Amino acid sequence: MRLSFIGMGVAAGAAAMSLGLGAGVASADPFDGVVNTTCTYPQVIAALNATNPGAAAQFNSSPIAQSYLQRFLASPPPARAQMAAQLQAMPGAAQYIGVVGEVAGVCNNY
């Protein structure tokens, strides 16, 4: 299990990942929007493919990342908050903040 793929999974939600994913929540914590997102897995994937094809290709080649993102989006906000906190504690996770920001702004359009 590679950290980059797990990070990408959440970053895509992440998708994912400014991070107000359709929730309209303004916060100092960049993951609050992801925690409260209304975006579905297909929306996040479509947004990722449209905004960052390179990151999407990497994500799409990782069943681990896909599974993590599906679990994240299927979880209630308290569980998402815990998952996001775990991600933030992982070395290297910061590199995905930009990808999530890209996806965050558009996932509800898909």
PDB file of N, CA and C in Angstrom:
ATOM      1  N   MET A   1       0.855  -1.169   0.000  1.00  0.00           N
ATOM      2  CA  MET A   1       0.000   0.000   0.000  1.00  0.00           C
ATOM      3  C   MET A   1       0.899   1.229   0.000  1.00  0.00           C
ATOM      4  N   ARG A   2       0.779   2.037  -1.040  1.00  0.00           N
ATOM      5  CA  ARG A   2       1.601   3.227  -1.139  1.00  0.00           C
ATOM      6  C   ARG A   2       0.845   4.428  -0.614  1.00  0.00           C
ATOM      7  N   LEU A   3       1.535   5.230   0.177  1.00  0.00           N
ATOM      8  CA  LEU A   3       0.938   6.436   0.744  1.00  0.00           C
ATOM      9  C   LEU A   3       0.366   7.321  -0.349  1.00  0.00           C
ATOM     10  N   SER A   4       1.075   7.462  -1.471  1.00  0.00           N
ATOM     11  CA  SER A   4       0.618   8.370  -2.508  1.00  0.00           C
ATOM     12  C   SER A   4      -0.756   7.976  -3.034  1.00  0.00           C
ATOM     13  N   PHE A   5      -1.024   6.696  -3.155  1.00  0.00           N
ATOM     14  CA  PHE A   5      -2.321   6.277  -3.651  1.00  0.00           C
ATOM     15  C   PHE A   5      -3.414   6.497  -2.617  1.00  0.00           C
ATOM     16  N   ILE A   6      -3.135   6.255  -1.358  1.00  0.00           N
ATOM     17  CA  ILE A   6      -4.120   6.519  -0.307  1.00  0.00           C
ATOM     18  C   ILE A   6      -4.386   8.012  -0.233  1.00  0.00           C
ATOM     19  N   GLY A   7      -3.331   8.795  -0.266  1.00  0.00           N
ATOM     20  CA  GLY A   7      -3.494  10.245  -0.242  1.00  0.00           C
ATOM     21  C   GLY A   7      -4.294  10.729  -1.433  1.00  0.00           C
ATOM     22  N   MET A   8      -4.031  10.142  -2.585  1.00  0.00           N
ATOM     23  CA  MET A   8      -4.764  10.528  -3.777  1.00  0.00           C
ATOM     24  C   MET A   8      -6.238  10.179  -3.625  1.00  0.00           C
ATOM     25  N   GLY A   9      -6.521   9.076  -2.990  1.00  0.00           N
ATOM     26  CA  GLY A   9      -7.911   8.683  -2.789  1.00  0.00           C
ATOM     27  C   GLY A   9      -8.681   9.708  -1.999  1.00  0.00           C
ATOM     28  N   VAL A  10      -8.141  10.122  -0.918  1.00  0.00           N
ATOM     29  CA  VAL A  10      -8.808  11.139  -0.109  1.00  0.00           C
ATOM     30  C   VAL A  10      -8.730  12.485  -0.802  1.00  0.00           C
ATOM     31  N   ALA A  11      -7.616  12.772  -1.404  1.00  0.00           N
ATOM     32  CA  ALA A  11      -7.468  14.036  -2.108  1.00  0.00           C
ATOM     33  C   ALA A  11      -8.488  14.167  -3.208  1.00  0.00           C
ATOM     34  N   ALA A  12      -8.778  13.129  -3.897  1.00  0.00           N
ATOM     35  CA  ALA A  12      -9.796  13.178  -4.915  1.00  0.00           C
ATOM     36  C   ALA A  12     -11.143  13.488  -4.331  1.00  0.00           C
ATOM     37  N   GLY A  13     -11.438  13.105  -3.198  1.00  0.00           N
ATOM     38  CA  GLY A  13     -12.701  13.457  -2.555  1.00  0.00           C
ATOM     39  C   GLY A  13     -12.612  14.748  -1.947  1.00  0.00           C
ATOM     40  N   ALA A  14     -12.217  13.947  -2.322  1.00  0.00           N
ATOM     41  CA  ALA A  14     -11.766  14.205  -1.821  1.00  0.00           C
ATOM     42  C   ALA A  14     -11.727  15.816  -1.681  1.00  0.00           C
ATOM     43  N   ALA A  15     -11.578  13.683  -2.542  1.00  0.00           N
ATOM     44  CA  ALA A  15     -11.873  14.305  -3.007  1.00  0.00           C
ATOM     45  C   ALA A  15     -12.363  15.516  -2.658  1.00  0.00           C
ATOM     46  N   ALA A  16     -11.113  14.281  -1.988  1.00  0.00           N
ATOM     47  CA  ALA A  16     -10.976  14.987  -2.103  1.00  0.00           C
ATOM     48  C   ALA A  16     -10.570  16.444  -2.218  1.00  0.00           C
ATOM     49  N   MET A  17      -8.663  16.130  -0.633  1.00  0.00           N
ATOM     50  CA  MET A  17      -8.840  17.346  -1.020  1.00  0.00           C
ATOM     51  C   MET A  17      -9.196  18.373  -0.481  1.00  0.00           C
ATOM     52  N   SER A  18      -8.816  25.860  -0.284  1.00  0.00           N
ATOM     53  CA  SER A  18     -10.235  25.907  -0.458  1.00  0.00           C
ATOM     54  C   SER A  18     -11.015  24.585  -0.298  1.00  0.00           C
ATOM     55  N   LEU A  19     -11.468  23.639  -0.080  1.00  0.00           N
ATOM     56  CA  LEU A  19     -12.090  22.334  -0.141  1.00  0.00           C
ATOM     57  C   LEU A  19     -13.567  22.378   0.199  1.00  0.00           C
ATOM     58  N   GLY A  20     -14.269  23.345  -0.268  1.00  0.00           N
ATOM     59  CA  GLY A  20     -15.698  23.390  -0.006  1.00  0.00           C
ATOM     60  C   GLY A  20     -16.440  22.589  -1.046  1.00  0.00           C
ATOM     61  N   LEU A  21     -16.456  21.311  -0.949  1.00  0.00           N
ATOM     62  CA  LEU A  21     -17.056  20.427  -1.938  1.00  0.00           C
ATOM     63  C   LEU A  21     -18.576  20.475  -1.885  1.00  0.00           C
ATOM     64  N   GLY A  22     -19.131  21.577  -2.295  1.00  0.00           N
ATOM     65  CA  GLY A  22     -20.573  21.645  -2.380  1.00  0.00           C
ATOM     66  C   GLY A  22     -21.284  21.833  -1.055  1.00  0.00           C
ATOM     67  N   ALA A  23     -20.566  21.816   0.027  1.00  0.00           N
ATOM     68  CA  ALA A  23     -21.230  21.937   1.317  1.00  0.00           C
ATOM     69  C   ALA A  23     -21.419  23.388   1.713  1.00  0.00           C
ATOM     70  N   GLY A  24     -20.676  24.281   1.079  1.00  0.00           N
ATOM     71  CA  GLY A  24     -20.797  25.679   1.415  1.00  0.00           C
ATOM     72  C   GLY A  24     -20.228  26.014   2.771  1.00  0.00           C
ATOM     73  N   VAL A  25     -19.319  25.225   3.260  1.00  0.00           N
ATOM     74  CA  VAL A  25     -18.751  25.431   4.580  1.00  0.00           C
ATOM     75  C   VAL A  25     -17.438  26.179   4.445  1.00  0.00           C
ATOM     76  N   ALA A  26     -17.321  27.308   5.095  1.00  0.00           N
ATOM     77  CA  ALA A  26     -16.066  28.044   5.125  1.00  0.00           C
ATOM     78  C   ALA A  26     -15.366  27.691   6.422  1.00  0.00           C
ATOM     79  N   SER A  27     -14.094  27.353   6.316  1.00  0.00           N
ATOM     80  CA  SER A  27     -13.390  26.919   7.510  1.00  0.00           C
ATOM     81  C   SER A  27     -11.905  27.103   7.344  1.00  0.00           C
ATOM     82  N   ALA A  28     -11.216  27.211   8.474  1.00  0.00           N
ATOM     83  CA  ALA A  28      -9.765  27.294   8.446  1.00  0.00           C
ATOM     84  C   ALA A  28      -9.160  25.923   8.192  1.00  0.00           C
ATOM     85  N   ASP A  29      -9.861  24.854   8.538  1.00  0.00           N
ATOM     86  CA  ASP A  29      -9.381  23.500   8.301  1.00  0.00           C
ATOM     87  C   ASP A  29      -9.699  23.127   6.859  1.00  0.00           C
ATOM     88  N   PRO A  30      -8.679  22.870   6.051  1.00  0.00           N
ATOM     89  CA  PRO A  30      -8.929  22.613   4.637  1.00  0.00           C
ATOM     90  C   PRO A  30      -9.719  21.338   4.366  1.00  0.00           C
ATOM     91  N   PHE A  31      -9.866  20.452   5.325  1.00  0.00           N
ATOM     92  CA  PHE A  31     -10.612  19.224   5.098  1.00  0.00           C
ATOM     93  C   PHE A  31     -12.069  19.314   5.537  1.00  0.00           C
ATOM     94  N   ASP A  32     -12.507  20.412   6.124  1.00  0.00           N
ATOM     95  CA  ASP A  32     -13.898  20.519   6.559  1.00  0.00           C
ATOM     96  C   ASP A  32     -14.867  20.380   5.389  1.00  0.00           C
ATOM     97  N   GLY A  33     -14.549  20.984   4.264  1.00  0.00           N
ATOM     98  CA  GLY A  33     -15.419  20.867   3.099  1.00  0.00           C
ATOM     99  C   GLY A  33     -15.518  19.446   2.593  1.00  0.00           C
ATOM    100  N   VAL A  34     -14.420  18.723   2.642  1.00  0.00           N
ATOM    101  CA  VAL A  34     -14.417  17.329   2.218  1.00  0.00           C
ATOM    102  C   VAL A  34     -15.263  16.500   3.173  1.00  0.00           C
ATOM    103  N   VAL A  35     -15.120  16.758   4.441  1.00  0.00           N
ATOM    104  CA  VAL A  35     -15.875  16.017   5.453  1.00  0.00           C
ATOM    105  C   VAL A  35     -17.376  16.185   5.232  1.00  0.00           C
ATOM    106  N   ASN A  36     -17.804  17.339   4.805  1.00  0.00           N
ATOM    107  CA  ASN A  36     -19.224  17.645   4.651  1.00  0.00           C
ATOM    108  C   ASN A  36     -19.714  17.609   3.209  1.00  0.00           C
ATOM    109  N   THR A  37     -18.928  17.076   2.308  1.00  0.00           N
ATOM    110  CA  THR A  37     -19.289  17.099   0.897  1.00  0.00           C
ATOM    111  C   THR A  37     -20.580  16.348   0.600  1.00  0.00           C
ATOM    112  N   THR A  38     -21.275  16.807  -0.415  1.00  0.00           N
ATOM    113  CA  THR A  38     -22.435  16.095  -0.934  1.00  0.00           C
ATOM    114  C   THR A  38     -22.101  15.408  -2.255  1.00  0.00           C
ATOM    115  N   CYS A  39     -20.867  15.535  -2.711  1.00  0.00           N
ATOM    116  CA  CYS A  39     -20.450  14.906  -3.963  1.00  0.00           C
ATOM    117  C   CYS A  39     -20.436  13.388  -3.821  1.00  0.00           C
ATOM    118  N   THR A  40     -20.819  12.726  -4.890  1.00  0.00           N
ATOM    119  CA  THR A  40     -20.785  11.268  -4.933  1.00  0.00           C
ATOM    120  C   THR A  40     -19.449  10.810  -5.518  1.00  0.00           C
ATOM    121  N   TYR A  41     -19.177   9.532  -5.377  1.00  0.00           N
ATOM    122  CA  TYR A  41     -17.946   8.973  -5.945  1.00  0.00           C
ATOM    123  C   TYR A  41     -17.861   9.240  -7.456  1.00  0.00           C
ATOM    124  N   PRO A  42     -18.919   8.964  -8.235  1.00  0.00           N
ATOM    125  CA  PRO A  42     -18.827   9.258  -9.671  1.00  0.00           C
ATOM    126  C   PRO A  42     -18.568  10.740  -9.966  1.00  0.00           C
ATOM    127  N   GLN A  43     -19.152  11.635  -9.173  1.00  0.00           N
ATOM    128  CA  GLN A  43     -18.903  13.062  -9.374  1.00  0.00           C
ATOM    129  C   GLN A  43     -17.442  13.404  -9.116  1.00  0.00           C
ATOM    130  N   VAL A  44     -16.891  12.879  -8.040  1.00  0.00           N
ATOM    131  CA  VAL A  44     -15.499  13.166  -7.695  1.00  0.00           C
ATOM    132  C   VAL A  44     -14.574  12.632  -8.780  1.00  0.00           C
ATOM    133  N   ILE A  45     -14.831  11.426  -9.261  1.00  0.00           N
ATOM    134  CA  ILE A  45     -13.983  10.830 -10.291  1.00  0.00           C
ATOM    135  C   ILE A  45     -14.086  11.626 -11.590  1.00  0.00           C
ATOM    136  N   ALA A  46     -15.285  12.019 -11.977  1.00  0.00           N
ATOM    137  CA  ALA A  46     -15.452  12.824 -13.191  1.00  0.00           C
ATOM    138  C   ALA A  46     -14.718  14.152 -13.064  1.00  0.00           C
ATOM    139  N   ALA A  47     -14.822  14.779 -11.908  1.00  0.00           N
ATOM    140  CA  ALA A  47     -14.125  16.048 -11.687  1.00  0.00           C
ATOM    141  C   ALA A  47     -12.616  15.854 -11.713  1.00  0.00           C
ATOM    142  N   LEU A  48     -12.133  14.785 -11.108  1.00  0.00           N
ATOM    143  CA  LEU A  48     -10.699  14.512 -11.112  1.00  0.00           C
ATOM    144  C   LEU A  48     -10.205  14.275 -12.533  1.00  0.00           C
ATOM    145  N   ASN A  49     -10.933  13.487 -13.314  1.00  0.00           N
ATOM    146  CA  ASN A  49     -10.545  13.229 -14.703  1.00  0.00           C
ATOM    147  C   ASN A  49     -10.507  14.514 -15.519  1.00  0.00           C
ATOM    148  N   ALA A  50     -11.440  15.411 -15.261  1.00  0.00           N
ATOM    149  CA  ALA A  50     -11.513  16.659 -16.019  1.00  0.00           C
ATOM    150  C   ALA A  50     -10.455  17.671 -15.595  1.00  0.00           C
ATOM    151  N   THR A  51     -10.161  17.747 -14.308  1.00  0.00           N
ATOM    152  CA  THR A  51      -9.261  18.793 -13.821  1.00  0.00           C
ATOM    153  C   THR A  51      -7.802  18.385 -13.787  1.00  0.00           C
ATOM    154  N   ASN A  52      -7.525  17.099 -13.623  1.00  0.00           N
ATOM    155  CA  ASN A  52      -6.130  16.663 -13.503  1.00  0.00           C
ATOM    156  C   ASN A  52      -5.995  15.239 -14.044  1.00  0.00           C
ATOM    157  N   PRO A  53      -5.929  15.095 -15.378  1.00  0.00           N
ATOM    158  CA  PRO A  53      -5.859  13.758 -15.974  1.00  0.00           C
ATOM    159  C   PRO A  53      -4.678  12.919 -15.483  1.00  0.00           C
ATOM    160  N   GLY A  54      -3.557  13.545 -15.202  1.00  0.00           N
ATOM    161  CA  GLY A  54      -2.400  12.799 -14.703  1.00  0.00           C
ATOM    162  C   GLY A  54      -2.665  12.189 -13.342  1.00  0.00           C
ATOM    163  N   ALA A  55      -3.215  12.985 -12.448  1.00  0.00           N
ATOM    164  CA  ALA A  55      -3.559  12.476 -11.122  1.00  0.00           C
ATOM    165  C   ALA A  55      -4.665  11.432 -11.229  1.00  0.00           C
ATOM    166  N   ALA A  56      -5.602  11.652 -12.148  1.00  0.00           N
ATOM    167  CA  ALA A  56      -6.686  10.687 -12.341  1.00  0.00           C
ATOM    168  C   ALA A  56      -6.141   9.344 -12.812  1.00  0.00           C
ATOM    169  N   ALA A  57      -5.179   9.369 -13.718  1.00  0.00           N
ATOM    170  CA  ALA A  57      -4.585   8.119 -14.205  1.00  0.00           C
ATOM    171  C   ALA A  57      -3.908   7.368 -13.068  1.00  0.00           C
ATOM    172  N   GLN A  58      -3.194   8.096 -12.225  1.00  0.00           N
ATOM    173  CA  GLN A  58      -2.540   7.464 -11.081  1.00  0.00           C
ATOM    174  C   GLN A  58      -3.590   6.885 -10.136  1.00  0.00           C
ATOM    175  N   PHE A  59      -4.604   7.655  -9.845  1.00  0.00           N
ATOM    176  CA  PHE A  59      -5.673   7.205  -8.956  1.00  0.00           C
ATOM    177  C   PHE A  59      -6.389   5.988  -9.535  1.00  0.00           C
ATOM    178  N   ASN A  60      -6.733   6.048 -10.813  1.00  0.00           N
ATOM    179  CA  ASN A  60      -7.481   4.966 -11.452  1.00  0.00           C
ATOM    180  C   ASN A  60      -6.700   3.660 -11.523  1.00  0.00           C
ATOM    181  N   SER A  61      -5.397   3.733 -11.378  1.00  0.00           N
ATOM    182  CA  SER A  61      -4.583   2.514 -11.412  1.00  0.00           C
ATOM    183  C   SER A  61      -4.403   1.910 -10.019  1.00  0.00           C
ATOM    184  N   SER A  62      -5.043   2.496  -9.021  1.00  0.00           N
ATOM    185  CA  SER A  62      -4.883   2.012  -7.650  1.00  0.00           C
ATOM    186  C   SER A  62      -6.207   1.574  -7.033  1.00  0.00           C
ATOM    187  N   PRO A  63      -6.451   0.277  -6.978  1.00  0.00           N
ATOM    188  CA  PRO A  63      -7.664  -0.195  -6.303  1.00  0.00           C
ATOM    189  C   PRO A  63      -7.711   0.219  -4.830  1.00  0.00           C
ATOM    190  N   ILE A  64      -6.556   0.339  -4.199  1.00  0.00           N
ATOM    191  CA  ILE A  64      -6.515   0.748  -2.792  1.00  0.00           C
ATOM    192  C   ILE A  64      -7.049   2.170  -2.641  1.00  0.00           C
ATOM    193  N   ALA A  65      -6.594   3.067  -3.495  1.00  0.00           N
ATOM    194  CA  ALA A  65      -7.057   4.453  -3.427  1.00  0.00           C
ATOM    195  C   ALA A  65      -8.543   4.544  -3.747  1.00  0.00           C
ATOM    196  N   GLN A  66      -8.987   3.795  -4.747  1.00  0.00           N
ATOM    197  CA  GLN A  66     -10.400   3.812  -5.112  1.00  0.00           C
ATOM    198  C   GLN A  66     -11.267   3.321  -3.955  1.00  0.00           C
ATOM    199  N   SER A  67     -10.842   2.250  -3.332  1.00  0.00           N
ATOM    200  CA  SER A  67     -11.585   1.705  -2.195  1.00  0.00           C
ATOM    201  C   SER A  67     -11.630   2.692  -1.034  1.00  0.00           C
ATOM    202  N   TYR A  68     -10.500   3.343  -0.771  1.00  0.00           N
ATOM    203  CA  TYR A  68     -10.433   4.309   0.324  1.00  0.00           C
ATOM    204  C   TYR A  68     -11.396   5.468   0.068  1.00  0.00           C
ATOM    205  N   LEU A  69     -11.387   5.978  -1.150  1.00  0.00           N
ATOM    206  CA  LEU A  69     -12.272   7.096  -1.469  1.00  0.00           C
ATOM    207  C   LEU A  69     -13.736   6.674  -1.389  1.00  0.00           C
ATOM    208  N   GLN A  70     -14.061   5.484  -1.864  1.00  0.00           N
ATOM    209  CA  GLN A  70     -15.439   5.009  -1.771  1.00  0.00           C
ATOM    210  C   GLN A  70     -15.884   4.886  -0.315  1.00  0.00           C
ATOM    211  N   ARG A  71     -15.006   4.343   0.528  1.00  0.00           N
ATOM    212  CA  ARG A  71     -15.324   4.240   1.963  1.00  0.00           C
ATOM    213  C   ARG A  71     -15.488   5.623   2.574  1.00  0.00           C
ATOM    214  N   PHE A  72     -14.588   6.540   2.204  1.00  0.00           N
ATOM    215  CA  PHE A  72     -14.641   7.898   2.732  1.00  0.00           C
ATOM    216  C   PHE A  72     -15.982   8.548   2.399  1.00  0.00           C
ATOM    217  N   LEU A  73     -16.366   8.504   1.133  1.00  0.00           N
ATOM    218  CA  LEU A  73     -17.595   9.169   0.710  1.00  0.00           C
ATOM    219  C   LEU A  73     -18.846   8.478   1.249  1.00  0.00           C
ATOM    220  N   ALA A  74     -18.768   7.191   1.532  1.00  0.00           N
ATOM    221  CA  ALA A  74     -19.913   6.459   2.078  1.00  0.00           C
ATOM    222  C   ALA A  74     -20.048   6.627   3.591  1.00  0.00           C
ATOM    223  N   SER A  75     -19.036   7.176   4.216  1.00  0.00           N
ATOM    224  CA  SER A  75     -19.028   7.330   5.674  1.00  0.00           C
ATOM    225  C   SER A  75     -19.756   8.595   6.103  1.00  0.00           C
ATOM    226  N   PRO A  76     -20.283   8.607   7.322  1.00  0.00           N
ATOM    227  CA  PRO A  76     -20.894   9.831   7.848  1.00  0.00           C
ATOM    228  C   PRO A  76     -19.804  10.852   8.187  1.00  0.00           C
ATOM    229  N   PRO A  77     -20.176  12.121   8.288  1.00  0.00           N
ATOM    230  CA  PRO A  77     -19.175  13.161   8.553  1.00  0.00           C
ATOM    231  C   PRO A  77     -18.232  12.898   9.730  1.00  0.00           C
ATOM    232  N   PRO A  78     -18.687  12.377  10.871  1.00  0.00           N
ATOM    233  CA  PRO A  78     -17.714  12.138  11.953  1.00  0.00           C
ATOM    234  C   PRO A  78     -16.616  11.144  11.555  1.00  0.00           C
ATOM    235  N   ALA A  79     -16.988  10.108  10.823  1.00  0.00           N
ATOM    236  CA  ALA A  79     -15.981   9.140  10.371  1.00  0.00           C
ATOM    237  C   ALA A  79     -15.072   9.762   9.324  1.00  0.00           C
ATOM    238  N   ARG A  80     -15.637  10.593   8.447  1.00  0.00           N
ATOM    239  CA  ARG A  80     -14.819  11.292   7.448  1.00  0.00           C
ATOM    240  C   ARG A  80     -13.804  12.202   8.134  1.00  0.00           C
ATOM    241  N   ALA A  81     -14.244  12.878   9.181  1.00  0.00           N
ATOM    242  CA  ALA A  81     -13.330  13.774   9.900  1.00  0.00           C
ATOM    243  C   ALA A  81     -12.153  12.992  10.460  1.00  0.00           C
ATOM    244  N   GLN A  82     -12.430  11.824  10.997  1.00  0.00           N
ATOM    245  CA  GLN A  82     -11.356  10.990  11.533  1.00  0.00           C
ATOM    246  C   GLN A  82     -10.421  10.526  10.418  1.00  0.00           C
ATOM    247  N   MET A  83     -10.978  10.125   9.289  1.00  0.00           N
ATOM    248  CA  MET A  83     -10.156   9.686   8.161  1.00  0.00           C
ATOM    249  C   MET A  83      -9.304  10.839   7.635  1.00  0.00           C
ATOM    250  N   ALA A  84      -9.890  12.035   7.551  1.00  0.00           N
ATOM    251  CA  ALA A  84      -9.146  13.198   7.074  1.00  0.00           C
ATOM    252  C   ALA A  84      -8.015  13.550   8.026  1.00  0.00           C
ATOM    253  N   ALA A  85      -8.267  13.448   9.326  1.00  0.00           N
ATOM    254  CA  ALA A  85      -7.219  13.728  10.313  1.00  0.00           C
ATOM    255  C   ALA A  85      -6.076  12.733  10.180  1.00  0.00           C
ATOM    256  N   GLN A  86      -6.406  11.478   9.938  1.00  0.00           N
ATOM    257  CA  GLN A  86      -5.366  10.468   9.736  1.00  0.00           C
ATOM    258  C   GLN A  86      -4.543  10.787   8.497  1.00  0.00           C
ATOM    259  N   LEU A  87      -5.215  11.224   7.446  1.00  0.00           N
ATOM    260  CA  LEU A  87      -4.500  11.576   6.220  1.00  0.00           C
ATOM    261  C   LEU A  87      -3.563  12.751   6.454  1.00  0.00           C
ATOM    262  N   GLN A  88      -4.060  13.777   7.154  1.00  0.00           N
ATOM    263  CA  GLN A  88      -3.233  14.953   7.405  1.00  0.00           C
ATOM    264  C   GLN A  88      -1.976  14.600   8.180  1.00  0.00           C
ATOM    265  N   ALA A  89      -2.035  13.553   8.978  1.00  0.00           N
ATOM    266  CA  ALA A  89      -0.879  13.145   9.778  1.00  0.00           C
ATOM    267  C   ALA A  89       0.138  12.340   8.969  1.00  0.00           C
ATOM    268  N   MET A  90      -0.237  11.913   7.774  1.00  0.00           N
ATOM    269  CA  MET A  90       0.666  11.105   6.960  1.00  0.00           C
ATOM    270  C   MET A  90       1.690  11.981   6.252  1.00  0.00           C
ATOM    271  N   PRO A  91       2.954  11.576   6.288  1.00  0.00           N
ATOM    272  CA  PRO A  91       3.972  12.321   5.539  1.00  0.00           C
ATOM    273  C   PRO A  91       3.634  12.286   4.046  1.00  0.00           C
ATOM    274  N   GLY A  92       3.779  13.405   3.411  1.00  0.00           N
ATOM    275  CA  GLY A  92       3.549  13.482   1.976  1.00  0.00           C
ATOM    276  C   GLY A  92       2.129  13.800   1.574  1.00  0.00           C
ATOM    277  N   ALA A  93       1.200  13.806   2.504  1.00  0.00           N
ATOM    278  CA  ALA A  93      -0.196  14.064   2.155  1.00  0.00           C
ATOM    279  C   ALA A  93      -0.407  15.489   1.652  1.00  0.00           C
ATOM    280  N   ALA A  94       0.407  16.411   2.103  1.00  0.00           N
ATOM    281  CA  ALA A  94       0.243  17.815   1.719  1.00  0.00           C
ATOM    282  C   ALA A  94       0.339  18.025   0.212  1.00  0.00           C
ATOM    283  N   GLN A  95       1.055  17.151  -0.469  1.00  0.00           N
ATOM    284  CA  GLN A  95       1.215  17.324  -1.912  1.00  0.00           C
ATOM    285  C   GLN A  95      -0.106  17.177  -2.671  1.00  0.00           C
ATOM    286  N   TYR A  96      -1.129  16.624  -2.031  1.00  0.00           N
ATOM    287  CA  TYR A  96      -2.405  16.425  -2.708  1.00  0.00           C
ATOM    288  C   TYR A  96      -3.419  17.526  -2.450  1.00  0.00           C
ATOM    289  N   ILE A  97      -3.083  18.479  -1.615  1.00  0.00           N
ATOM    290  CA  ILE A  97      -4.018  19.562  -1.307  1.00  0.00           C
ATOM    291  C   ILE A  97      -4.416  20.312  -2.577  1.00  0.00           C
ATOM    292  N   GLY A  98      -3.474  20.585  -3.457  1.00  0.00           N
ATOM    293  CA  GLY A  98      -3.782  21.283  -4.703  1.00  0.00           C
ATOM    294  C   GLY A  98      -4.742  20.509  -5.583  1.00  0.00           C
ATOM    295  N   VAL A  99      -4.535  19.207  -5.685  1.00  0.00           N
ATOM    296  CA  VAL A  99      -5.419  18.365  -6.487  1.00  0.00           C
ATOM    297  C   VAL A  99      -6.831  18.407  -5.920  1.00  0.00           C
ATOM    298  N   VAL A 100      -6.934  18.318  -4.621  1.00  0.00           N
ATOM    299  CA  VAL A 100      -8.241  18.350  -3.978  1.00  0.00           C
ATOM    300  C   VAL A 100      -8.907  19.699  -4.209  1.00  0.00           C
ATOM    301  N   GLY A 101      -8.123  20.763  -4.137  1.00  0.00           N
ATOM    302  CA  GLY A 101      -8.676  22.087  -4.392  1.00  0.00           C
ATOM    303  C   GLY A 101      -9.270  22.193  -5.783  1.00  0.00           C
ATOM    304  N   GLU A 102      -8.588  21.599  -6.757  1.00  0.00           N
ATOM    305  CA  GLU A 102      -9.097  21.603  -8.131  1.00  0.00           C
ATOM    306  C   GLU A 102     -10.422  20.846  -8.222  1.00  0.00           C
ATOM    307  N   VAL A 103     -10.452  19.671  -7.634  1.00  0.00           N
ATOM    308  CA  VAL A 103     -11.650  18.836  -7.681  1.00  0.00           C
ATOM    309  C   VAL A 103     -12.782  19.477  -6.880  1.00  0.00           C
ATOM    310  N   ALA A 104     -12.431  20.072  -5.761  1.00  0.00           N
ATOM    311  CA  ALA A 104     -13.427  20.648  -4.858  1.00  0.00           C
ATOM    312  C   ALA A 104     -14.294  21.695  -5.527  1.00  0.00           C
ATOM    313  N   GLY A 105     -13.685  22.481  -6.376  1.00  0.00           N
ATOM    314  CA  GLY A 105     -14.430  23.564  -6.988  1.00  0.00           C
ATOM    315  C   GLY A 105     -15.432  23.138  -8.043  1.00  0.00           C
ATOM    316  N   VAL A 106     -15.320  21.903  -8.509  1.00  0.00           N
ATOM    317  CA  VAL A 106     -16.157  21.508  -9.641  1.00  0.00           C
ATOM    318  C   VAL A 106     -16.923  20.201  -9.488  1.00  0.00           C
ATOM    319  N   CYS A 107     -16.696  19.446  -8.432  1.00  0.00           N
ATOM    320  CA  CYS A 107     -17.292  18.098  -8.375  1.00  0.00           C
ATOM    321  C   CYS A 107     -18.816  18.116  -8.422  1.00  0.00           C
ATOM    322  N   ASN A 108     -19.450  19.136  -7.882  1.00  0.00           N
ATOM    323  CA  ASN A 108     -20.917  19.185  -7.928  1.00  0.00           C
ATOM    324  C   ASN A 108     -21.459  19.503  -9.315  1.00  0.00           C
ATOM    325  N   ASN A 109     -20.571  19.838 -10.248  1.00  0.00           N
ATOM    326  CA  ASN A 109     -20.990  20.101 -11.622  1.00  0.00           C
ATOM    327  C   ASN A 109     -21.061  18.830 -12.460  1.00  0.00           C
ATOM    328  N   TYR A 110     -20.694  17.714 -11.876  1.00  0.00           N
ATOM    329  CA  TYR A 110     -20.642  16.455 -12.629  1.00  0.00           C
ATOM    330  C   TYR A 110     -21.707  15.494 -12.160  1.00  0.00           C
TER     331      TYR A 110
END
